[in-house]
Tab-separated table of C-alpha atoms and ligand atoms in Angstrom:
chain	number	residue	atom	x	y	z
A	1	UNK	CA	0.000	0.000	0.000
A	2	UNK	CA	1.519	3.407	-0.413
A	3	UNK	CA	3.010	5.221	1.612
A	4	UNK	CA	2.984	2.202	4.334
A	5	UNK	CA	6.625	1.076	5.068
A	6	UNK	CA	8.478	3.734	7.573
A	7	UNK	CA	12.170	2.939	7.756
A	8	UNK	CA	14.749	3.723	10.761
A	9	UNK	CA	18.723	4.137	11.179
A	10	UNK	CA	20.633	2.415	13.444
A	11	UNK	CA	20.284	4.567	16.857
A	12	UNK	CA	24.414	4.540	17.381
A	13	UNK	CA	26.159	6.040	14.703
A	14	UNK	CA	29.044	8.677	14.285
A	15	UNK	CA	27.081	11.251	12.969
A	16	UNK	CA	25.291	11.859	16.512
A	17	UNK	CA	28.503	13.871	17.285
A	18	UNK	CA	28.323	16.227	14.918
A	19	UNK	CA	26.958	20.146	16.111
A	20	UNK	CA	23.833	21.238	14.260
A	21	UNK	CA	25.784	23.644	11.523
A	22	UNK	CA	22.402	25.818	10.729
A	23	UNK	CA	20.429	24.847	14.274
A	24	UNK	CA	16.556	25.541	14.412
A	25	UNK	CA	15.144	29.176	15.466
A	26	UNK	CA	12.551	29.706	18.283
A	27	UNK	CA	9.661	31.417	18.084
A	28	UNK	CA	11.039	34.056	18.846
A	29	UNK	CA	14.128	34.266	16.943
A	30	UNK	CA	12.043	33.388	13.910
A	31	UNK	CA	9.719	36.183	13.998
A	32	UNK	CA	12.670	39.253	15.002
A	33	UNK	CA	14.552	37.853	11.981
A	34	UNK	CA	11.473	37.575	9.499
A	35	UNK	CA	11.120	41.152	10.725
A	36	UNK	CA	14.385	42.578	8.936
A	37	UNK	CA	12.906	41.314	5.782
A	38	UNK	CA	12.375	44.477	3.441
A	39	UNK	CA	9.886	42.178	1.254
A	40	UNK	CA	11.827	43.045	-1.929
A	41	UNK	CA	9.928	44.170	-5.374
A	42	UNK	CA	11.516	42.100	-7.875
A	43	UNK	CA	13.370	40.098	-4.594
A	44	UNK	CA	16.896	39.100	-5.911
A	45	UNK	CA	16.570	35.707	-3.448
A	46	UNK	CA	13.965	34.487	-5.766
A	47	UNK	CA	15.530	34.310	-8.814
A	48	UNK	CA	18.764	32.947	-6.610
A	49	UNK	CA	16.536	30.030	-5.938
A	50	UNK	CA	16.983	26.945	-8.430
A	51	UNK	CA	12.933	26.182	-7.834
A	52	UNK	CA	11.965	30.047	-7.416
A	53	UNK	CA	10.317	29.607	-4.099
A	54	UNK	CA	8.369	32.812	-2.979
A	55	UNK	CA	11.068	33.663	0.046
A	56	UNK	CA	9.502	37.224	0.827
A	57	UNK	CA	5.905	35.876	0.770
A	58	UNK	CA	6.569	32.758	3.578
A	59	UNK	CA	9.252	35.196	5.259
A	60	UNK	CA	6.163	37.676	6.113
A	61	UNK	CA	3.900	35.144	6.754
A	62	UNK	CA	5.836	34.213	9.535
A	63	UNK	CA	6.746	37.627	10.850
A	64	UNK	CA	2.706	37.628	11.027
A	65	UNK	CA	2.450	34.119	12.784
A	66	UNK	CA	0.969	32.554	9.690
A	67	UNK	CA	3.395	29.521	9.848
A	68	UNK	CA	0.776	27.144	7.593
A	69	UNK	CA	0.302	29.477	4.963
A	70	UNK	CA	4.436	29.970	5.161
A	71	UNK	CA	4.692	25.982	4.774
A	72	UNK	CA	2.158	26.080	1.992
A	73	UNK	CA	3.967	28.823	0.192
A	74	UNK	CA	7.291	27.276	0.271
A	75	UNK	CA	6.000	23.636	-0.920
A	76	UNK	CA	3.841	24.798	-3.222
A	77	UNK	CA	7.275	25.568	-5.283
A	78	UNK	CA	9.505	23.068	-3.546
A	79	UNK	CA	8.109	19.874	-1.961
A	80	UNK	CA	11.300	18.909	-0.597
A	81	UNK	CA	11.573	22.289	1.217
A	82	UNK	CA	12.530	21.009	4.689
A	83	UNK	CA	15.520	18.818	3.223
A	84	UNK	CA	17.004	22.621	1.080
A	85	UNK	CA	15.951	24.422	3.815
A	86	UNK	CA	19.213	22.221	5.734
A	87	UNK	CA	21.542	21.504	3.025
A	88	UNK	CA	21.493	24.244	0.551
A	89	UNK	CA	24.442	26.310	-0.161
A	90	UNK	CA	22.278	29.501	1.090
A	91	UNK	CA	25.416	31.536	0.922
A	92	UNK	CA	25.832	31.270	-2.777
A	93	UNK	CA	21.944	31.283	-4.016
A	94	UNK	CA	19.556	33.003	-1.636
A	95	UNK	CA	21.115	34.815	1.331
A	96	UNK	CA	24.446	35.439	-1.447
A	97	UNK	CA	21.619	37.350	-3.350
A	98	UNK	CA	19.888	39.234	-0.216
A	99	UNK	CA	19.891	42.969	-0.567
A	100	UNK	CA	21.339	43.240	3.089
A	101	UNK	CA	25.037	41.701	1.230
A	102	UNK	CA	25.154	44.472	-1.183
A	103	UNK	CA	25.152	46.937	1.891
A	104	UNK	CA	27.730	44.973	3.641
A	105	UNK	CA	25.296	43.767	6.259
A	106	UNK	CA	23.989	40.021	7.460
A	107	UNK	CA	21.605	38.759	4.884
A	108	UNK	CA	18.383	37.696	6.100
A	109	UNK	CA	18.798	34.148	7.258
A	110	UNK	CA	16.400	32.597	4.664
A	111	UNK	CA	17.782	28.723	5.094
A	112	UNK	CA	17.063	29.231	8.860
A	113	UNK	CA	13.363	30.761	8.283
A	114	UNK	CA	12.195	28.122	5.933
A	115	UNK	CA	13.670	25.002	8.411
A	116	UNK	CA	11.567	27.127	10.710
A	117	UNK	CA	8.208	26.888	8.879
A	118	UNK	CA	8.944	23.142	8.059
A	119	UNK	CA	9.402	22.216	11.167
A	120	UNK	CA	6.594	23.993	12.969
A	121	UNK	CA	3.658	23.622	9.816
A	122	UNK	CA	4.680	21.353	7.138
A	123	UNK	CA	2.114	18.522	6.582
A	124	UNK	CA	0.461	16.690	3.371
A	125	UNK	CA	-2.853	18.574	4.381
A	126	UNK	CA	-1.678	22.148	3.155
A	127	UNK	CA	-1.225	20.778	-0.632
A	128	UNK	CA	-4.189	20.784	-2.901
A	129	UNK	CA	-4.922	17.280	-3.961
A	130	UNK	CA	-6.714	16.570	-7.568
A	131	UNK	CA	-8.722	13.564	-8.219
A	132	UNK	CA	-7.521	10.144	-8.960
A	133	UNK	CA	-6.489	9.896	-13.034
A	134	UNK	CA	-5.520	7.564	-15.411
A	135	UNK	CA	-1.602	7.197	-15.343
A	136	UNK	CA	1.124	5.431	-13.974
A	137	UNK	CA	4.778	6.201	-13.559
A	138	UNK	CA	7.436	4.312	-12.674
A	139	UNK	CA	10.268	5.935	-10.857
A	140	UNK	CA	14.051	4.728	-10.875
A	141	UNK	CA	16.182	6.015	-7.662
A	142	UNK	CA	14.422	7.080	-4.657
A	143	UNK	CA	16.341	10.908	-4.487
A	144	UNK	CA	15.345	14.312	-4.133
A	145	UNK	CA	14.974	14.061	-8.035
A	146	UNK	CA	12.506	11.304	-7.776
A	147	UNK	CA	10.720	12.341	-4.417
A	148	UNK	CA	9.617	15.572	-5.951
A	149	UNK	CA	8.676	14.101	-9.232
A	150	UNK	CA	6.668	11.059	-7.734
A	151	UNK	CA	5.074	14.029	-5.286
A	152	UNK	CA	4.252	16.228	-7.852
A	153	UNK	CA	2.875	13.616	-10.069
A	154	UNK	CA	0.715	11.892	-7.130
A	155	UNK	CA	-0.521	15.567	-6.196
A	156	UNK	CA	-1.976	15.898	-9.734
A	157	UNK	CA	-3.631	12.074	-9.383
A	158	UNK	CA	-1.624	9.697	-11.046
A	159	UNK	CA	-0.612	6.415	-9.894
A	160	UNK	CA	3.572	6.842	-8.639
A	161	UNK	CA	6.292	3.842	-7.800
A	162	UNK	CA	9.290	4.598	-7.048
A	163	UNK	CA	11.837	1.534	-7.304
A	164	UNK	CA	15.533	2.300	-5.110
A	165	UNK	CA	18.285	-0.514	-4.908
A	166	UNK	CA	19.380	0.320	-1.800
A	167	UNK	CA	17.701	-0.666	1.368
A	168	UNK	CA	16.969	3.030	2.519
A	169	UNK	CA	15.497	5.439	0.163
A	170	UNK	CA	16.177	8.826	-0.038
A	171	UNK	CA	19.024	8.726	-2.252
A	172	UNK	CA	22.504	10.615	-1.751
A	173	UNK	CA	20.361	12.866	0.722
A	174	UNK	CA	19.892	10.057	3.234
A	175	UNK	CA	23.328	8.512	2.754
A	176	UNK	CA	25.727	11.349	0.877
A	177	UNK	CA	25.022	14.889	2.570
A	178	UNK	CA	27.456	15.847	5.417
A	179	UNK	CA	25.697	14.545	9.073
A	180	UNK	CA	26.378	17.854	10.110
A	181	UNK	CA	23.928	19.498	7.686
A	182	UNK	CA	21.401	16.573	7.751
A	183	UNK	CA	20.829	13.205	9.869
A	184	UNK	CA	19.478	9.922	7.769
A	185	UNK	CA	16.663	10.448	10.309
A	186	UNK	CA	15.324	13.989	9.356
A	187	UNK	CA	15.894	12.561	5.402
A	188	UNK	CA	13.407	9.866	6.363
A	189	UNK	CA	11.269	11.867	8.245
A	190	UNK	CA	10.780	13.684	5.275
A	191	UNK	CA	10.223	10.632	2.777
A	192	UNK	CA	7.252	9.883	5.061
A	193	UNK	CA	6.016	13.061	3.871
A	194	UNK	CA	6.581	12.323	0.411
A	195	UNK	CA	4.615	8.696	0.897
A	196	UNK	CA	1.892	10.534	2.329
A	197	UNK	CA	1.237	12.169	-0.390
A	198	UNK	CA	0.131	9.059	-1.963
A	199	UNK	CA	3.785	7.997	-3.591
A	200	UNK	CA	4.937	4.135	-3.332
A	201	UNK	CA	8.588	3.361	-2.338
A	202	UNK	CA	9.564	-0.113	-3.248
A	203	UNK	CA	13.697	-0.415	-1.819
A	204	UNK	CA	16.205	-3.448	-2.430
A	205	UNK	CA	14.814	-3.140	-6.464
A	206	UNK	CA	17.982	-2.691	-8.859
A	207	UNK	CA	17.168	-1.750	-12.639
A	208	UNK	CA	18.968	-4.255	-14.403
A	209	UNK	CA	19.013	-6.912	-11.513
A	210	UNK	CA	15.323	-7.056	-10.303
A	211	UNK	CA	13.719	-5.486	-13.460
A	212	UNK	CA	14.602	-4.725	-17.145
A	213	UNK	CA	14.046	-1.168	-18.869
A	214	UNK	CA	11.520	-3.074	-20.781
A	215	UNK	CA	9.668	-4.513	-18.054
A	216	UNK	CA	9.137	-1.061	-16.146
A	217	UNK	CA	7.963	0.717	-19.574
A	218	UNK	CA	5.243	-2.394	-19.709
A	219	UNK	CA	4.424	-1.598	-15.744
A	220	UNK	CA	3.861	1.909	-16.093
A	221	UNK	CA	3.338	4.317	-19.054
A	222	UNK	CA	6.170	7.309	-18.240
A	223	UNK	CA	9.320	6.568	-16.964
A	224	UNK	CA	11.526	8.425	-14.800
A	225	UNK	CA	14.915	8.141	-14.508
A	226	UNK	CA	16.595	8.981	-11.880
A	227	UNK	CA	19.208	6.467	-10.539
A	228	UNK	CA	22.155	9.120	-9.404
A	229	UNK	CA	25.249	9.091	-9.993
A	230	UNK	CA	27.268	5.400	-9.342
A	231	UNK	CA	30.316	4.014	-6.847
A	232	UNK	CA	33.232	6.518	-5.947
A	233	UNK	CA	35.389	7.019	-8.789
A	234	UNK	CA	39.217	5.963	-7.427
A	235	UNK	CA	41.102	7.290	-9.677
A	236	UNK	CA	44.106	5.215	-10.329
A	237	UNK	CA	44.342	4.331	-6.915
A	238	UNK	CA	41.796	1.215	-7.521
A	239	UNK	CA	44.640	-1.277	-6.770
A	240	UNK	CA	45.602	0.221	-3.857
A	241	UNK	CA	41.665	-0.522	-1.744
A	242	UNK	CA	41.308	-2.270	0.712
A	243	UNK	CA	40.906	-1.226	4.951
A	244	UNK	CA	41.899	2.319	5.429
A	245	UNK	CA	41.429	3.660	1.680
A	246	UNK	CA	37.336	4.470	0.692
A	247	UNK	CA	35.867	6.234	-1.254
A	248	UNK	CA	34.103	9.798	-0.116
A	249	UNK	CA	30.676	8.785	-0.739
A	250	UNK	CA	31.174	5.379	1.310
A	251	UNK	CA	32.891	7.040	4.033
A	252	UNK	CA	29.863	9.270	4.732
A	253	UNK	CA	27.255	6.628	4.214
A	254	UNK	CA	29.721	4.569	6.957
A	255	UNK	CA	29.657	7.728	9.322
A	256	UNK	CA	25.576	8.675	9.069
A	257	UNK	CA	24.133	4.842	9.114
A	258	UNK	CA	26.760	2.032	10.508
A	259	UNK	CA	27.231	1.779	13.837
A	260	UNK	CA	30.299	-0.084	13.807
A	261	UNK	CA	32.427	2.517	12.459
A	262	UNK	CA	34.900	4.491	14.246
A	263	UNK	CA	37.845	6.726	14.334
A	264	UNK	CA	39.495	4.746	16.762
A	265	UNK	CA	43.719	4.727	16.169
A	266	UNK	CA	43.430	6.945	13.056
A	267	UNK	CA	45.916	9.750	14.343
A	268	UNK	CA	45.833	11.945	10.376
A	269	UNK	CA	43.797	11.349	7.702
A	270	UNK	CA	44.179	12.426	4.275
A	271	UNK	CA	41.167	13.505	1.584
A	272	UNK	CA	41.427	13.462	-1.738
A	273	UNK	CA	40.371	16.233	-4.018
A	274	UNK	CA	39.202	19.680	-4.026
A	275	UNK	CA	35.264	19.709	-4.448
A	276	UNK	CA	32.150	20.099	-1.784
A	277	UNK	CA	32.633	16.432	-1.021
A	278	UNK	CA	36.081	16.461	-0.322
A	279	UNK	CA	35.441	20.089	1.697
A	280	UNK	CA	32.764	17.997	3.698
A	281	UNK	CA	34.936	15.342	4.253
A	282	UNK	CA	37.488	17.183	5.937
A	283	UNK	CA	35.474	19.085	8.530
A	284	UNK	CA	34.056	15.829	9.469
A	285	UNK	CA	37.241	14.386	10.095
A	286	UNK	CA	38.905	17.411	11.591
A	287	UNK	CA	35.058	17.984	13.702
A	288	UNK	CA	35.380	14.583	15.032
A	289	UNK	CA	38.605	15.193	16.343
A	290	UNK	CA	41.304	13.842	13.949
A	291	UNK	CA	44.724	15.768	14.724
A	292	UNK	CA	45.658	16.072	11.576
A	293	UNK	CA	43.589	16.495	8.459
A	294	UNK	CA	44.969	17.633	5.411
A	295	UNK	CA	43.350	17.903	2.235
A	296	UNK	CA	45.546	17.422	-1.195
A	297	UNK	CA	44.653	18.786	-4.093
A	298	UNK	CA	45.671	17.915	-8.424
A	299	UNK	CA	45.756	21.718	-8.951
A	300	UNK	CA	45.982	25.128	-6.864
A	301	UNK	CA	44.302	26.786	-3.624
A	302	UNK	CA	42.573	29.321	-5.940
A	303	UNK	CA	41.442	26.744	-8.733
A	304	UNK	CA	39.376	24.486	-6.463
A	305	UNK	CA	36.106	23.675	-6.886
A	306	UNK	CA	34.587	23.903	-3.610
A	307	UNK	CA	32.603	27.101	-2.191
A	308	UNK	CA	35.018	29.178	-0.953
A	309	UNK	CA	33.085	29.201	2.832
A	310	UNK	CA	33.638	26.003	3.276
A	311	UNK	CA	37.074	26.088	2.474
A	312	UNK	CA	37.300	28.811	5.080
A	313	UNK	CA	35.485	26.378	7.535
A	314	UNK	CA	38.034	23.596	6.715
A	315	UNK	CA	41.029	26.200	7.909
A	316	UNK	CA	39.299	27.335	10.594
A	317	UNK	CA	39.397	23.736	11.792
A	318	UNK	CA	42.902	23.555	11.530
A	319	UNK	CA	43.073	21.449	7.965
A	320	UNK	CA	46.375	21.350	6.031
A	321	UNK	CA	46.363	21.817	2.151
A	322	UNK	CA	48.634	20.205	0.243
A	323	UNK	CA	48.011	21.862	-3.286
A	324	UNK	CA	49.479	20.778	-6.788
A	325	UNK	CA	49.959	17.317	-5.780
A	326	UNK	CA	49.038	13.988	-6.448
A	327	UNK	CA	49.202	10.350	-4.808
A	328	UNK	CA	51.475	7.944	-6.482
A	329	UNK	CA	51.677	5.028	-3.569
A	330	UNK	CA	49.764	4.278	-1.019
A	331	UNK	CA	51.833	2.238	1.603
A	332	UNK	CA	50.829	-0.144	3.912
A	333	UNK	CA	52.876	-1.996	7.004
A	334	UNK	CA	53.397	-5.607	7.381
A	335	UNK	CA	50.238	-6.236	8.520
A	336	UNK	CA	48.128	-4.773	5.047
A	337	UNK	CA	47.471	-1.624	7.858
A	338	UNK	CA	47.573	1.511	5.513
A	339	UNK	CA	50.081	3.673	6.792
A	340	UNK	CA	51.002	6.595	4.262
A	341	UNK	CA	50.793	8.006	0.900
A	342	UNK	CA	53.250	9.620	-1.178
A	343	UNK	CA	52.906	12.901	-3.139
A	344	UNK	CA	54.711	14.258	-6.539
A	345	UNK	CA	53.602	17.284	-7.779
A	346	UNK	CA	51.292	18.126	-10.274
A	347	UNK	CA	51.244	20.539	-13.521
A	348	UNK	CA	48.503	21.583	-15.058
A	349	UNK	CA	46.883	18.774	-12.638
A	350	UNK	CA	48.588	15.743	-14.119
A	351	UNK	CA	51.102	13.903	-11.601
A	352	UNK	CA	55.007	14.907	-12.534
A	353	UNK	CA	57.807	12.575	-11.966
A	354	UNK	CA	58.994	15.111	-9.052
A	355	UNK	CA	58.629	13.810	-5.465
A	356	UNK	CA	57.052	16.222	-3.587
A	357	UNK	CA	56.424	14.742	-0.013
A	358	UNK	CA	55.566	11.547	1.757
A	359	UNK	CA	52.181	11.735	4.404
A	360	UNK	CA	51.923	9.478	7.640
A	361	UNK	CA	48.367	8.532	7.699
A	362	UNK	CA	46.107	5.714	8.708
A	363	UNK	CA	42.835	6.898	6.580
A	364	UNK	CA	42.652	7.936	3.135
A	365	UNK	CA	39.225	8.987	1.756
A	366	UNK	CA	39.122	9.476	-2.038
A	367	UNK	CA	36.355	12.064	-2.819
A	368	UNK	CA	37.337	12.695	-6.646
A	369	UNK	CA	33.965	12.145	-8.134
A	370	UNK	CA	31.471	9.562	-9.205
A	371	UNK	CA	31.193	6.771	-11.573
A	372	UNK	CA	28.562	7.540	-14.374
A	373	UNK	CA	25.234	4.805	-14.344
A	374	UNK	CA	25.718	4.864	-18.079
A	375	UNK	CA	24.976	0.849	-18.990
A	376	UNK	CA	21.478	1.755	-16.879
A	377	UNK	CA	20.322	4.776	-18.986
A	378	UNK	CA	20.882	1.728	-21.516
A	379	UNK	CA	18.320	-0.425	-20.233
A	380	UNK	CA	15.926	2.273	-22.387
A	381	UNK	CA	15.549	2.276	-25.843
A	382	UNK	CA	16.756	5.632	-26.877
A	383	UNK	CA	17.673	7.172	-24.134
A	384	UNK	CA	21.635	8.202	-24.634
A	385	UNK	CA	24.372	9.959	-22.493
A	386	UNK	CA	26.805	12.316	-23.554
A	387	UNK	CA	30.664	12.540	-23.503
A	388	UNK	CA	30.606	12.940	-20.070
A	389	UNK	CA	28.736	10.057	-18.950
A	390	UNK	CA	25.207	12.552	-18.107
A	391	UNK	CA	21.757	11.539	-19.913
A	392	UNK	CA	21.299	13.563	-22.585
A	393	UNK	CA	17.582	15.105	-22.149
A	394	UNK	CA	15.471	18.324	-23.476
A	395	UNK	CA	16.322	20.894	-21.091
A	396	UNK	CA	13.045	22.265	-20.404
A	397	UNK	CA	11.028	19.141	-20.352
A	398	UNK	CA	13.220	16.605	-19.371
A	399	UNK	CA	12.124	14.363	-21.814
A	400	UNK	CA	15.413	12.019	-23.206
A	401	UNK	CA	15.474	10.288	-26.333
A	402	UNK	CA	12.789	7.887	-25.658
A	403	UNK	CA	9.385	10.185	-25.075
A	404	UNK	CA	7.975	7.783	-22.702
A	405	UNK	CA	11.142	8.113	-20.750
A	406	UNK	CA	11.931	11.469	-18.979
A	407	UNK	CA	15.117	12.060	-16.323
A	408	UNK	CA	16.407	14.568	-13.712
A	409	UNK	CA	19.082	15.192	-11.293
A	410	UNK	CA	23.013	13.908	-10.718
A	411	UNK	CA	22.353	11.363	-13.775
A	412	UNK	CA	21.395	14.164	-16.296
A	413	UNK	CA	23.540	17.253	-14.650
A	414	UNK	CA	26.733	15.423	-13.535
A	415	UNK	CA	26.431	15.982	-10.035
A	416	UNK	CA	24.507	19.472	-8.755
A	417	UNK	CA	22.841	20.309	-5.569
A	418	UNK	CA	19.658	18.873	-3.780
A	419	UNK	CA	17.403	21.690	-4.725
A	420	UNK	CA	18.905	21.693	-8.425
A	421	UNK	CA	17.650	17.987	-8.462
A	422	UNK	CA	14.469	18.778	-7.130
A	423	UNK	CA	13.987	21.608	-9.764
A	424	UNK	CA	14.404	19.028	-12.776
A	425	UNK	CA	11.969	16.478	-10.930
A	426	UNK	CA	8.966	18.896	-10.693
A	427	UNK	CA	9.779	19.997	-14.474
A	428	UNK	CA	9.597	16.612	-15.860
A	429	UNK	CA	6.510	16.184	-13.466
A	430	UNK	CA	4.920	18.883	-15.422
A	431	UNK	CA	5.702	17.582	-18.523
A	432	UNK	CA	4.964	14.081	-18.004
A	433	UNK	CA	1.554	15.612	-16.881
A	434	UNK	CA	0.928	17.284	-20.658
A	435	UNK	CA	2.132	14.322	-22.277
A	436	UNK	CA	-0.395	12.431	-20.172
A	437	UNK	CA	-3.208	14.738	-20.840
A	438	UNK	CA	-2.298	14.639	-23.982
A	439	UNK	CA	-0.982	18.010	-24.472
A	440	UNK	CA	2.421	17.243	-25.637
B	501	SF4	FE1	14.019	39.821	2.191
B	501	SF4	FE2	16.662	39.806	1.473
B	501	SF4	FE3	14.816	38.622	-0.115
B	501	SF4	FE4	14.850	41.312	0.118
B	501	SF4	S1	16.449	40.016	-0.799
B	501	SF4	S2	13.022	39.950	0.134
B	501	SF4	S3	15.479	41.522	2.282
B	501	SF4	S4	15.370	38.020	2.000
């Protein structure tokens, strides 16, 4: 039945430790900082906002205590509002874009004022529901992509399954995002939302184990496809895995839901690469009290990838760059223990034949990127990916090559944010809605 199966984590886990990084307001707090809102004309944190949620609009409604017409307003644009409301890079899309930065003042904490309204007034109730219709869609990959498709779609009346391989569903949100941003718990919490909006989740169901392409498209009569992105990409240093060496993803799905990991004897730690992942990864490590972190880059300080706050976090934590350098060993003792890497340096970020330095360590997380799900966007007829591995798909409809197939999120745009994924799922929903209808 939908909606029916609730799922848990594991009540000891490593990602208890972590500090709230954005922590909830009170009452009180909520409604003196809604109060500094000037209620833009034109507001630049709308059009900073990847699903154009109406930020003035549910700001003022809770400056005047409406906190269900502030839910409404916010998931009437983004159903997965309490999930961006935690893990949204605020400082580069909607508080980057308040008018209060431009004066050299504190933007208006928007990510804090929406986790507010969430938390206090989000329920299935507030969103208009239309009758039952013919229509069924099968979903592949329970993530945000998926979730706010299959929502969208159930809101309008269809019939929505979503199929996820892995035990728990909510996708890189549940197992990916740092803890300290997001617990697997709060994810969950809000896939229960999700389901009771009338959405089925059916985990431990692979595409291409469980069920063909083929199959689904005779189940259902849309597609979406929305599997992610694949394993950690290692980068060369395949042959050196085993204990001590994982991959970035792994390492966080380890730290939010398996109780049996620890940072027990692991004195420095090294991470691998230069992105958000890799800038997560550290201030976990360093947070959880690691001496020594140190983070070691292909290329320079100023040419990484990673939002320049959260590089300043990473400092502020005491974590060592090591830029223009690359692993070529990893070494391990007599036992197989890992016990250091060793660096030459990089131009143009390929490895030289110039030893740079060697790095004691017992942990090495590799957070260079994902494998591409490429031989699964096969399963389809028609549906193709591009040079870099990403589903080729119109970029307004989100319709691929197939037109009963439609995709969204880290398959189709290499690897974005939550609310970026979330964006392309409600999209397609619309579209898979006119092609239903038979608009399209
Ligand atoms: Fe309020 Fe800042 Fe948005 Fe203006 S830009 S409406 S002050 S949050």
């Amino acid at each position: 039945m939908a909606g029916s199966t609730r799922w848990t984590v594991p009540p000891e886990r490593l990602d208890l430790r972590f500090e709230d990084k954005r922590p909830s307001f009170d009452g009180k707090e909520a409604f003196a900082e809604a109060s500094r809102c000037l209620y833009c004309y034109d507001a630049p944190c709308i059009t900073a906002c990847p699903t154009s949620i109406d930020i003035p609009t549910y700001i003022r409604k809770i400056a005047t205590g409406n906190l269900r017409g502030s839910a409404r307003t916010i998931l009437k644009s983004n159903l997965l509002g309490y999930s961006c409301s935690r893990v949204c890079p605020v400082e580069v899309l909607c508080e980057g874009a308040c008018v209060y930065v431009g004066w050299g003042r504190k933007p208006i904490e928007i990510g804090r004022l929406q986790r507010f309204a969430m938390e206090n007034a989000r329920q299935p109730s507030l969103l208009p529901r239309a009758e039952k219709r013919e229509g069924s869609i099968g979903l592949v990959g329970a993530g945000p992509a998926s979730l706010a498709c299959a929502g969208t779609l159930s809101l309008l009346g269809y019939e929505t399954v979503i199929y996820e391989k892995a035990e728990l569903p909510g996708g890189l949100n549940v197992s990916g995002i740092a803890p300290q941003k997001i617990r697997a718990e709060e994810v969950l919490d809000e896939v229960g939302f999700i389901q009771d909006l009338g959405v089925e989740i059916r985990t431990g169901q692979a595409l291409g184990r469980d069920f063909s392409g083929q199959e689904l498209l005779d189940r259902h009569d849309v597609v979406f496809f929305a599997p992610g992105l694949g394993a950690d990409s290692l980068r060369g240093l395949s042959g050196a895995r085993g204990e001590g060496l994982v991959g970035a993803v792994e390492w966080i799905a380890r730290m939010k839901l398996d109780p049996g990991t620890s940072l027990d004897g692991i004195r420095s730690a090294a991470v691998l690469g230069g992105g958000n992942t890799a800038l997560d990864v550290v201030q976990e490590l360093a947070s959880l009290g690691v001496p020594e972190v140190c983070l070691v880059y292909r290329r320079s300080e100023e040419e990484m990838p990673g939002y320049e706050h959260e590089w300043l976090g990473a400092r502020k934590l005491g974590v060592r760059l090591l830029e223009q350098a690359a692993v070529t060993r990893v070494a391990r003792d007599s036992n197989g223990a890992l016990s250091g890497i060793e660096l030459v340096r990089t131009e143009g970020g390929r490895p030289t034949s110039e030893r740079l330095t060697s790095v004691e360590c017992q942990l090495v997380v590799v957070a260079t990127g994902q494998e591409r799900l490429i031989e699964l966007a096969a399963q389809f007829p028609g549906v193709a990916c591009d040079e870099l591995g990403c589903v080729i798909a119109d970029e307004e409809t989100l319709v691929t090559g197939n037109p009963r197939v439609f995709t969204g999120g880290d398959c189709r745009n290499g690897g974005k944010e939550v609310v970026n994924a979330v964006d392309e799922g409600q999209r397609a929903a619309r579209a898979i809605d006119s092609l239903l209808r038979g608009e399209s």
